[in-house]
CSV table of C-alpha atoms and ligand atoms in Angstrom, one decimal:
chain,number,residue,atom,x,y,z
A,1121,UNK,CA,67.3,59.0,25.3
A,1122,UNK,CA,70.2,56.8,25.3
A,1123,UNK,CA,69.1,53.1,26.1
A,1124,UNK,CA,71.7,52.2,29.5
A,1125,UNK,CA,75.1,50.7,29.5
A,1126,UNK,CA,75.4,46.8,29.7
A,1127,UNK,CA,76.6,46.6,33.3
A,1128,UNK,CA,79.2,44.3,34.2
A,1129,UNK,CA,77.3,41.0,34.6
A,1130,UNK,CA,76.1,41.8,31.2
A,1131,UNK,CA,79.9,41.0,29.7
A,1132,UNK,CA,81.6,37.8,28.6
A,1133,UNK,CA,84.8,37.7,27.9
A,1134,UNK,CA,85.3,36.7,24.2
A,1135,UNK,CA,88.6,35.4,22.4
A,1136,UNK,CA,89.1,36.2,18.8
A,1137,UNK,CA,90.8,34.3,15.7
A,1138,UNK,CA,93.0,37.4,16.1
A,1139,UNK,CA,93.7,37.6,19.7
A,1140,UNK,CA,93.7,33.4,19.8
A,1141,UNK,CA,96.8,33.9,17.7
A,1142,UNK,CA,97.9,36.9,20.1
A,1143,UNK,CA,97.8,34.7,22.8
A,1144,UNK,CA,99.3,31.7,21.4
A,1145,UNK,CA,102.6,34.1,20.2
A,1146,UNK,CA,103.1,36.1,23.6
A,1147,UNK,CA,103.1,32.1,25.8
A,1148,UNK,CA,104.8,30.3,22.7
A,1149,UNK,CA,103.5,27.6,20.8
A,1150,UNK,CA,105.5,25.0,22.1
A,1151,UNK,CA,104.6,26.1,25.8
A,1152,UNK,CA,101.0,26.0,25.0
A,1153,UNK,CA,101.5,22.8,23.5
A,1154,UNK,CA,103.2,21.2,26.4
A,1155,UNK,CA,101.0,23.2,29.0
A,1156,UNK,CA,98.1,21.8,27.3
A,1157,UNK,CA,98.9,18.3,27.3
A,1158,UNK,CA,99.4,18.3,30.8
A,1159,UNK,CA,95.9,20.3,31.5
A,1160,UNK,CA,94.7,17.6,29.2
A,1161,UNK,CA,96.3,14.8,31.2
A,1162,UNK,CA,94.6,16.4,34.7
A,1163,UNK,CA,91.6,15.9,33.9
A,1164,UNK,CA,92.3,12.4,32.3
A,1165,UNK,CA,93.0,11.8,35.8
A,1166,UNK,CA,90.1,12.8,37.4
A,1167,UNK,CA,88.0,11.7,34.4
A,1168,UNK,CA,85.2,9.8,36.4
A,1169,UNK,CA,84.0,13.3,38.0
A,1170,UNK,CA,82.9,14.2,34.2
A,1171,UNK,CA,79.2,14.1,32.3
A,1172,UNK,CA,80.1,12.2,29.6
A,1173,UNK,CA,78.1,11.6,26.5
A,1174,UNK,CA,78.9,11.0,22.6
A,1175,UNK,CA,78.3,14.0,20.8
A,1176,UNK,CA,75.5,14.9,19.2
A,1177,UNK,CA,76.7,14.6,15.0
A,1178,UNK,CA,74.7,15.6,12.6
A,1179,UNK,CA,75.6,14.4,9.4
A,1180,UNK,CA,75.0,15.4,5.7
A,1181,UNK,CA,76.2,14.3,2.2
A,1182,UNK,CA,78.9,16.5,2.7
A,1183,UNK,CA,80.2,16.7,6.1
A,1184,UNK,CA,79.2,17.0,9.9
A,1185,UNK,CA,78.1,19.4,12.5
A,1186,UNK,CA,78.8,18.1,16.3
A,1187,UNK,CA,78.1,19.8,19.4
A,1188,UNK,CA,80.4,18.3,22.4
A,1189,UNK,CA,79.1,19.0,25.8
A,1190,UNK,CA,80.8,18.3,29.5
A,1191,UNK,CA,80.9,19.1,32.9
A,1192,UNK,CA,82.9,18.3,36.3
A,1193,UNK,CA,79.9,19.4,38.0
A,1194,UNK,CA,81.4,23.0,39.1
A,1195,UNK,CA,82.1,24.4,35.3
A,1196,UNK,CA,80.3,23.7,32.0
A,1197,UNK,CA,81.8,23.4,28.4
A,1198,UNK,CA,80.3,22.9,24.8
A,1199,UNK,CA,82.1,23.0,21.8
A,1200,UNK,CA,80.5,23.5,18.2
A,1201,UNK,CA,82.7,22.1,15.3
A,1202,UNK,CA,82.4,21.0,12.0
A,1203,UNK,CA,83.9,18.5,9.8
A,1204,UNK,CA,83.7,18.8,5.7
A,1205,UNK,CA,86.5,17.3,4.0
A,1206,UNK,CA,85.3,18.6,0.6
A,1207,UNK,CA,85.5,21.8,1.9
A,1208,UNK,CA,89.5,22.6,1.3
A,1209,UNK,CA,88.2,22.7,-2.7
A,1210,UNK,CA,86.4,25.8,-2.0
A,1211,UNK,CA,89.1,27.6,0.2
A,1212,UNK,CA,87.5,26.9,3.4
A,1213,UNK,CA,88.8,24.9,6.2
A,1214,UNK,CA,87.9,21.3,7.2
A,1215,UNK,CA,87.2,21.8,10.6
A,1216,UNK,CA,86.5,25.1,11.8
A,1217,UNK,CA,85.0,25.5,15.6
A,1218,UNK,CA,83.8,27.8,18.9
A,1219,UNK,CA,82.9,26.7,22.5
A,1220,UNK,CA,82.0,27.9,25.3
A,1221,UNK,CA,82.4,27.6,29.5
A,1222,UNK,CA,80.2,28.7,31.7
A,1223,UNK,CA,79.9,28.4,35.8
A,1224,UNK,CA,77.3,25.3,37.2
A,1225,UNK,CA,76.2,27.6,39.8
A,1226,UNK,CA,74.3,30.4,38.0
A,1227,UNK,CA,74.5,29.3,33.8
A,1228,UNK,CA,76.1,32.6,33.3
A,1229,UNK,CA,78.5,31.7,30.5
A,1230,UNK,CA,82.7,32.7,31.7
A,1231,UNK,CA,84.5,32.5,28.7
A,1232,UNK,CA,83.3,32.3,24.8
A,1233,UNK,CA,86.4,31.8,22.6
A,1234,UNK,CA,87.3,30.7,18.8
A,1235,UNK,CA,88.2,26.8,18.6
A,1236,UNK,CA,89.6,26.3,15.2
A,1237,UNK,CA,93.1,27.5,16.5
A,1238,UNK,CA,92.1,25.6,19.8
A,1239,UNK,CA,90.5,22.4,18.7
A,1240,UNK,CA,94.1,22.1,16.8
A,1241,UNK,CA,96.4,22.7,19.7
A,1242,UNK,CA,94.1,20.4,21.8
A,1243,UNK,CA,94.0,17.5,19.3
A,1244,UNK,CA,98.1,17.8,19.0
A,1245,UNK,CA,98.2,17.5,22.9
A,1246,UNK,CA,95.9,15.1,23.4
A,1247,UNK,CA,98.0,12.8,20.8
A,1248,UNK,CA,101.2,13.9,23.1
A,1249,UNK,CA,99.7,13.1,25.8
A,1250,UNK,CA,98.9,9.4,24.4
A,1251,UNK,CA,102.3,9.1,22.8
A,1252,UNK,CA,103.8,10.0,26.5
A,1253,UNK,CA,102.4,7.2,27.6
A,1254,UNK,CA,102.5,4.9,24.2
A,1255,UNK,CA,105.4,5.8,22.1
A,1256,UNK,CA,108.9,3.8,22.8
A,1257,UNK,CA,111.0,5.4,25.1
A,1258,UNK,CA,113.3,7.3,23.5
A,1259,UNK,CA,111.2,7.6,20.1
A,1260,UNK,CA,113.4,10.2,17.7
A,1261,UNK,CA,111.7,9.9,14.6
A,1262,UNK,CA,107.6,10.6,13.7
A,1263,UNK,CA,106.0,10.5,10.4
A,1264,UNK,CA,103.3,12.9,9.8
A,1265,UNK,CA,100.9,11.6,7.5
A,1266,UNK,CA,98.4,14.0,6.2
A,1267,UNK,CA,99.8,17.6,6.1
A,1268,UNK,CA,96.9,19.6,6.2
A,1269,UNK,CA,96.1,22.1,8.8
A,1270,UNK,CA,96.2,20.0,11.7
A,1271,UNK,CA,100.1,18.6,10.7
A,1272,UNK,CA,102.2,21.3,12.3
A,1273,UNK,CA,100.4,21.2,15.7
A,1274,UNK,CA,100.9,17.2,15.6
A,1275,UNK,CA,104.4,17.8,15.6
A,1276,UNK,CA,105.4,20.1,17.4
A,1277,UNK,CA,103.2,18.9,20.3
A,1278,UNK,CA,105.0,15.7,19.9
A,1279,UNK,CA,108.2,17.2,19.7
A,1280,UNK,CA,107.6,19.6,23.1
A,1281,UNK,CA,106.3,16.5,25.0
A,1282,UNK,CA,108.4,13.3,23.5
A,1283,UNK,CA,111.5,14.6,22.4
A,1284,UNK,CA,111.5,14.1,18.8
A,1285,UNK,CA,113.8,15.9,16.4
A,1286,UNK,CA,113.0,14.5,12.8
A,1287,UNK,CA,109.8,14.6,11.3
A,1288,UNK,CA,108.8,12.2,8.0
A,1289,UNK,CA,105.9,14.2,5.5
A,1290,UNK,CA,103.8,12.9,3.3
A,1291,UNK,CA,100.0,13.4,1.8
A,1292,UNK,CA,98.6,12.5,-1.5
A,1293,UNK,CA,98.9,17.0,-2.8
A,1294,UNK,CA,102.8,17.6,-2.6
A,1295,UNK,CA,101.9,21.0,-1.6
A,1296,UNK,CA,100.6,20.2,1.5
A,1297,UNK,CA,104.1,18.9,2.2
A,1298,UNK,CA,105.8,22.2,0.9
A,1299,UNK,CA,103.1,24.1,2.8
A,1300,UNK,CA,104.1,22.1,6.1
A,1301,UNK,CA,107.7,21.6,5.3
A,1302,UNK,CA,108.2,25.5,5.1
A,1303,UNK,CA,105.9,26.0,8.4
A,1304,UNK,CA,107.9,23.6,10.0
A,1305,UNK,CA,111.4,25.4,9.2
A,1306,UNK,CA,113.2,27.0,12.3
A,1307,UNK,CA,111.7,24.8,15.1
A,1308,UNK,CA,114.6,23.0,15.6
A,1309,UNK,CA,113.0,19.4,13.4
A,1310,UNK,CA,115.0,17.7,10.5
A,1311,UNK,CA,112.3,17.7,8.0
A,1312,UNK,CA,112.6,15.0,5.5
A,1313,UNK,CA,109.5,15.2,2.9
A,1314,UNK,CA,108.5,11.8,1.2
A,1315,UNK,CA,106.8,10.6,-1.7
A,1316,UNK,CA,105.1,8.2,-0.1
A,1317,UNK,CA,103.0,6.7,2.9
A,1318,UNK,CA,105.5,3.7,3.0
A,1319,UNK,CA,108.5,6.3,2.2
A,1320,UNK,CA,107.3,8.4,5.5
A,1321,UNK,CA,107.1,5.7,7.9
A,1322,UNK,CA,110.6,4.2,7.5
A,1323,UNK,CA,112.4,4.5,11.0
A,1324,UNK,CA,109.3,6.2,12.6
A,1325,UNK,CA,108.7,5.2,15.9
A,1326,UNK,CA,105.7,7.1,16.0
A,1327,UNK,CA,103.0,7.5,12.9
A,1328,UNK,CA,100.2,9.8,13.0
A,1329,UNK,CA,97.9,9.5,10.3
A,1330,UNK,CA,96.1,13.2,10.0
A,1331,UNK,CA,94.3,12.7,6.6
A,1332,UNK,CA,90.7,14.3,5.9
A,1333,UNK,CA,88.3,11.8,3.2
A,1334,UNK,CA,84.7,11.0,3.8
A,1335,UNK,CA,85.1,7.3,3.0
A,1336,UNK,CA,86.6,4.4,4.7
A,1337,UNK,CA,90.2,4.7,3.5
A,1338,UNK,CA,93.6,3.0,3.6
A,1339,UNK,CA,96.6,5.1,4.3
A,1340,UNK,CA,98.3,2.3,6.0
A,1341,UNK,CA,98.3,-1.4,5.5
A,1342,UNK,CA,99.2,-4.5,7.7
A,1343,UNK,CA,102.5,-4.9,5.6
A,1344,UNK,CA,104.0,-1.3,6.6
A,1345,UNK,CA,103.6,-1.7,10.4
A,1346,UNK,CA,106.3,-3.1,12.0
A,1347,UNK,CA,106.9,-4.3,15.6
A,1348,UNK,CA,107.3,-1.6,18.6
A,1349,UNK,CA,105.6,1.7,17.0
A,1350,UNK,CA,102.9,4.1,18.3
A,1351,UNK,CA,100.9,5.3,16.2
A,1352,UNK,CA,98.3,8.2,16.3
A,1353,UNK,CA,95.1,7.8,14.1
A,1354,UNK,CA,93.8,11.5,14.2
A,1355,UNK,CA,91.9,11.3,10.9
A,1356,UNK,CA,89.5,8.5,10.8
A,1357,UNK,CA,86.5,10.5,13.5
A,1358,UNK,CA,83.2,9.8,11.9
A,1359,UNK,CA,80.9,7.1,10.6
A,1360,UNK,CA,82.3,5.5,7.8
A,1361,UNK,CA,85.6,7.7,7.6
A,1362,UNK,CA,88.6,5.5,8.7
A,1363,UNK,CA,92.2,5.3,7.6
A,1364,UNK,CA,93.5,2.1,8.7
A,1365,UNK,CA,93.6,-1.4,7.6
A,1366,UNK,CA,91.3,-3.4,10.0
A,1367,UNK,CA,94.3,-5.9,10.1
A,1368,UNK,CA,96.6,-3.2,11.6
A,1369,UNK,CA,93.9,-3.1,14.5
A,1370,UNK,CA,94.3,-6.9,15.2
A,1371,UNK,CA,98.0,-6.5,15.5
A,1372,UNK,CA,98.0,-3.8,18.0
A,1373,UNK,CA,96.8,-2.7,21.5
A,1374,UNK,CA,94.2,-0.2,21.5
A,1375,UNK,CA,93.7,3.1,23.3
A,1376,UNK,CA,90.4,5.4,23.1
A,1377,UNK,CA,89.0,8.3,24.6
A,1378,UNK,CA,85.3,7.6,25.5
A,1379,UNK,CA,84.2,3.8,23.9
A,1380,UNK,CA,80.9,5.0,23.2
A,1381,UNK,CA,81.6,7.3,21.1
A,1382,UNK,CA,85.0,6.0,19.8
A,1383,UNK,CA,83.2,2.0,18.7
A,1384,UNK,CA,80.7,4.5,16.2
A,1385,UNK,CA,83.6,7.1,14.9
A,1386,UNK,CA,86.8,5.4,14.9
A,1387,UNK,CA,89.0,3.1,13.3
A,1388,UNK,CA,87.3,0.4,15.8
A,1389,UNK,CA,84.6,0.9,13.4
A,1390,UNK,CA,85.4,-1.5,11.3
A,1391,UNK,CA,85.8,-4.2,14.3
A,1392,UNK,CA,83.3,-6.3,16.3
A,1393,UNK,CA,81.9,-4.1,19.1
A,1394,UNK,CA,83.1,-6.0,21.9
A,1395,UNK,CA,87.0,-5.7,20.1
A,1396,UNK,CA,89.1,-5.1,23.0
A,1397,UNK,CA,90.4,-1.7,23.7
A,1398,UNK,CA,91.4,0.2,26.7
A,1399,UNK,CA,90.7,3.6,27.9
A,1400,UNK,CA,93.4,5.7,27.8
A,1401,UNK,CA,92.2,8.0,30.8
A,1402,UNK,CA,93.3,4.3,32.9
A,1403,UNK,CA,96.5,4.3,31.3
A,1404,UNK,CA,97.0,8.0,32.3
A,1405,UNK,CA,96.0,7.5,36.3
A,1406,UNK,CA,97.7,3.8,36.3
A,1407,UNK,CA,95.2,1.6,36.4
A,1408,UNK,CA,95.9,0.0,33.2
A,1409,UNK,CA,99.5,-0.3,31.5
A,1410,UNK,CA,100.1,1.5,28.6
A,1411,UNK,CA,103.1,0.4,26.3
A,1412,UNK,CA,104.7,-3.1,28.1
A,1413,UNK,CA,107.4,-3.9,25.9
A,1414,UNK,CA,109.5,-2.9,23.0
A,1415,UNK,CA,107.7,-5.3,20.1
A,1416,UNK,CA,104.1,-4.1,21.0
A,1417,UNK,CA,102.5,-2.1,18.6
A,1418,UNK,CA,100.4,0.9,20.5
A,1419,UNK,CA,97.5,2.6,18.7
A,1420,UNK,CA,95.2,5.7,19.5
A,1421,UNK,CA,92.5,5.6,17.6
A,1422,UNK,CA,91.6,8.7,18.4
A,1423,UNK,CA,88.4,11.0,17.7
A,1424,UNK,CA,88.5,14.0,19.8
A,1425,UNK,CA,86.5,14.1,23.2
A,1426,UNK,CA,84.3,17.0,24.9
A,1427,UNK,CA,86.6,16.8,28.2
A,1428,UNK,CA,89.9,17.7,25.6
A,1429,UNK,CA,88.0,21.0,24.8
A,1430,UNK,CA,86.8,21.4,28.6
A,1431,UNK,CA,90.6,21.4,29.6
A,1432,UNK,CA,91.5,23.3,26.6
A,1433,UNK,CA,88.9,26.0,27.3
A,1434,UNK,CA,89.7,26.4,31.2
A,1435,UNK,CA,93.3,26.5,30.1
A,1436,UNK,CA,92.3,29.9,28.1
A,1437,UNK,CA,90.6,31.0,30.7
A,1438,UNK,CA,93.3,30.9,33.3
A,1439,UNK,CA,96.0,32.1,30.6
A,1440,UNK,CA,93.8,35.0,29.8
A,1441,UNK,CA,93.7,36.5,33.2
A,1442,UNK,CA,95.6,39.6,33.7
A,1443,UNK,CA,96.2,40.0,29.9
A,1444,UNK,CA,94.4,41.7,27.2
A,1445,UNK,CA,93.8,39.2,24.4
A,1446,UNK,CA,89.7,39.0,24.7
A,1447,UNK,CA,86.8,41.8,23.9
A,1448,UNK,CA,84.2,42.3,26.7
A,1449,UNK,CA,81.0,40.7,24.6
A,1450,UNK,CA,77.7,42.1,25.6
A,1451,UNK,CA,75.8,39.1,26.1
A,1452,UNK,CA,73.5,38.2,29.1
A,1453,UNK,CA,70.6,40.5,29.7
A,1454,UNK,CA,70.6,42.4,32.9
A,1455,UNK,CA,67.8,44.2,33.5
A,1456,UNK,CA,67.7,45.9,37.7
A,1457,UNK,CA,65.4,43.8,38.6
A,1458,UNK,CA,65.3,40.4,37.3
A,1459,UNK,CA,61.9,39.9,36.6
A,1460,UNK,CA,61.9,43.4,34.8
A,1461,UNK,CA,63.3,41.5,31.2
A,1462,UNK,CA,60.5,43.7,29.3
A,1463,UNK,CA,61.3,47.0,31.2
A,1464,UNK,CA,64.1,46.9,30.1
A,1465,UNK,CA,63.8,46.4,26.3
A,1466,UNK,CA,61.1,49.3,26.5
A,1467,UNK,CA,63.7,51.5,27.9
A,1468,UNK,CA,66.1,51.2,25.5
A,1469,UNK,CA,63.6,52.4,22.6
B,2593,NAD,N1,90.8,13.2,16.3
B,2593,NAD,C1,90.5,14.5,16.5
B,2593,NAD,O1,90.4,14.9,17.7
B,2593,NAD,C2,90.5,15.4,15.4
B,2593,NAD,C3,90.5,16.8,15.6
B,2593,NAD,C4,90.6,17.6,14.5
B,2593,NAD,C5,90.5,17.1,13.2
B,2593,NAD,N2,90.4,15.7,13.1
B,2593,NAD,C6,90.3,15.1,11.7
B,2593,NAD,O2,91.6,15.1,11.2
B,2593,NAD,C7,91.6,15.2,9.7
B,2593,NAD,C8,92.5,16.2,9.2
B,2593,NAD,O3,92.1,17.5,9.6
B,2593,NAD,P1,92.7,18.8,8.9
B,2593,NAD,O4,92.0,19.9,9.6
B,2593,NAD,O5,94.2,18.7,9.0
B,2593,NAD,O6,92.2,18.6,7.4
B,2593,NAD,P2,92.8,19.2,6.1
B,2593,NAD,O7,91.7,19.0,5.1
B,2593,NAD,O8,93.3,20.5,6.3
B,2593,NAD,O9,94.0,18.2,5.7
B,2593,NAD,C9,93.9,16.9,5.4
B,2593,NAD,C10,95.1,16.5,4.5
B,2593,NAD,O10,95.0,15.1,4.2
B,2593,NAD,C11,95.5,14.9,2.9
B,2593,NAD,N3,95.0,13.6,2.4
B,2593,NAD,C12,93.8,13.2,2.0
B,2593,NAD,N4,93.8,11.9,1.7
B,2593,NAD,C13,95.1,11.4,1.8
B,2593,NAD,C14,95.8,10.2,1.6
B,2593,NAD,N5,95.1,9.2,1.2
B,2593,NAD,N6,97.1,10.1,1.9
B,2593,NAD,C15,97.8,11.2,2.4
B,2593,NAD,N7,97.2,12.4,2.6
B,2593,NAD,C16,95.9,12.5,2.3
B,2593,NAD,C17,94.9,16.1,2.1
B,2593,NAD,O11,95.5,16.3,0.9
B,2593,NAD,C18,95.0,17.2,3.1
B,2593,NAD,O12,96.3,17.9,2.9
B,2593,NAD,C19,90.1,15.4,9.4
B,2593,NAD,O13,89.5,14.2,9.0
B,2593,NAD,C20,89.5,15.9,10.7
B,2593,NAD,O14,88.1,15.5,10.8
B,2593,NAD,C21,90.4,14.9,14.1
């Protein structure tokens, strides 16, 4: 006898690698971009009705697994990503990831999606969103420093959401710069790839530094920072992985995600852990200023927080609806009756 259909409480719907990139093609990646930043920037506002907790890391010789959980008390997220920089020798990505959402009410998981695609467009937007609020007004000109597979997302989020229309490449494997360069080609950027960090930043008002090393490292130094930038730290997000000269840190004003977590994986790292820094959900909701004058130099040190992939995984969700870019995934058991888990199993033998 045929074991019974999985009824309809059974299914979750499930996004694909494939039908991430379906999804991201039929909205535009610009408009997810932008979109994203501003679902981002929503629930900075409301950021004191979250659970909020470092992740969990666990580290090895080699790299790190996290898990990243958060709630607003009505809709549950978790994200599971990795981070192995020696990975890209072998073929494989750096950071690959998956999360979930799921309804407080019942558990029952809502949405299980992909989140290497995601985690990338929700790192870009978080750092537009920051830059928003941090870059100088009228910032034309960003250098992306690092030009792996995070690099396009950086700059065309900041493009969408700041404006920009040149864009300054470097990293240490010129390839990475073709790769990016070509990428880049027919959004509408001047591309100008560089030989250099110090080459990249000249006339940048905004620098994000995207690079992937398991070590404290030094893409920029006190000397290259000038007065009045923003710059983006995206790479330096585990213990003892950093890519800033301390001294560029006593120089600037400071904005994190979630302190906690930010004093053990950031470039604040390297500083005292009462160095001054402000949250950059207070900048976002007013209650602290973000960029006061043209001479300030503005820095996110950012790692990447649960709540960017709780917005980022709603936002799915609610683009999702009323298209067909997810598979129906049979994955909560639903036997008649509840109690009846066994009964179930022995009919479908
Ligand atoms: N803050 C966040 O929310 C967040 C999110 C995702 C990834 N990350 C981090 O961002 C980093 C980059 O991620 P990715 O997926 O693009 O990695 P990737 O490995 O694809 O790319 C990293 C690039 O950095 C280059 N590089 C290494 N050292 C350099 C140096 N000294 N100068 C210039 N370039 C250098 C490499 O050649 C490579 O092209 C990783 O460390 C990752 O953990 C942070």
């Amino acid at each position: 006898m045929l074991a019974p259909l999985p009824s309809a409480k059974a299914m979750v719907p499930f996004v694909s690698v494939d039908n991430m990139m379906r999804l991201v093609h039929h909205l535009g990646v610009e408009t997810v971009l932008a979109e994203l930043t501003d679902a981002i920037e929503a629930d900075f506002r409301r950021w004191e009705s979250f659970d909020k907790t470092p992740r969990v890391a666990s580290h090895s010789r080699d790299g790190v697994i996290e898990l990243m959980p958060t709630s607003d008390g009505s809709v549950y997220s978790f994200k599971y990503v990795n981070g192995h920089p020696k990975n890209i020798a072998d073929g494989l990505q750096t950071v690959t990831a998956f999360g979930l959402l799921a309804e407080v009410s019942t558990g029952y998981p809502v949405l299980i999606t992909e989140m290497t695609i995601l985690t990338a467009l929700r790192t870009a937007a978080t750092s537009a969103m920051a830059a928003r609020h941090l870059a100088p007004k009228g910032a034309r000109t960003m250098a992306m420093i690092g030009n792996g597979a995070q690099a396009e997302f950086q700059a065309l989020a900041i493009k969408a959401v700041c404006g920009i229309d040149t864009v300054r490449l470097y990293d240490i494997d010129p390839r990475a710069t073709a790769k990016t360069a070509r990428n880049l080609a027919g959004y509408g950027l001047a591309i100008v790839s560089c030989s250099s960090a110090q080459e990249a930043i000249e006339g940048a008002e905004i620098i994000t530094t995207c690079t992937a090393d398991k070590q404290f490292a030094t893409i920029l130094t006190d000397n290259m920072i000038g007065a009045g930038v923003h710059i983006n730290a995206i790479g330096g997000d585990c213990p003892g992985k950093t890519e800033l000269h301390r001294d560029i840190l006593k120089r600037s004003d400071v904005f994190v995600e979630y302190p906690p977590q930010t004093r053990i994986e950031g470039e604040i790292q390297q500083m005292a852990p009462d160095f001054p820094v402000v949250e950059l959900w207070k900048v976002v909701n007013g209650e602290a200023p973000g960029r006061r004058d043209s001479q300030q130099i503005t820095l996110f040190d950012s790692v990447g927080f649960a709540i960017e992939d709780f917005s980022a995984l709603r936002y799915v969700r609610e683009r999702l609806s009323g298209t067909e870019f997810y598979q129906n995934l049979d994955m909560i058991a639903d036997p008649d009756d509840p109690r009846d888990l066994f009964g179930m199993l022995l009919r479908a033998k």
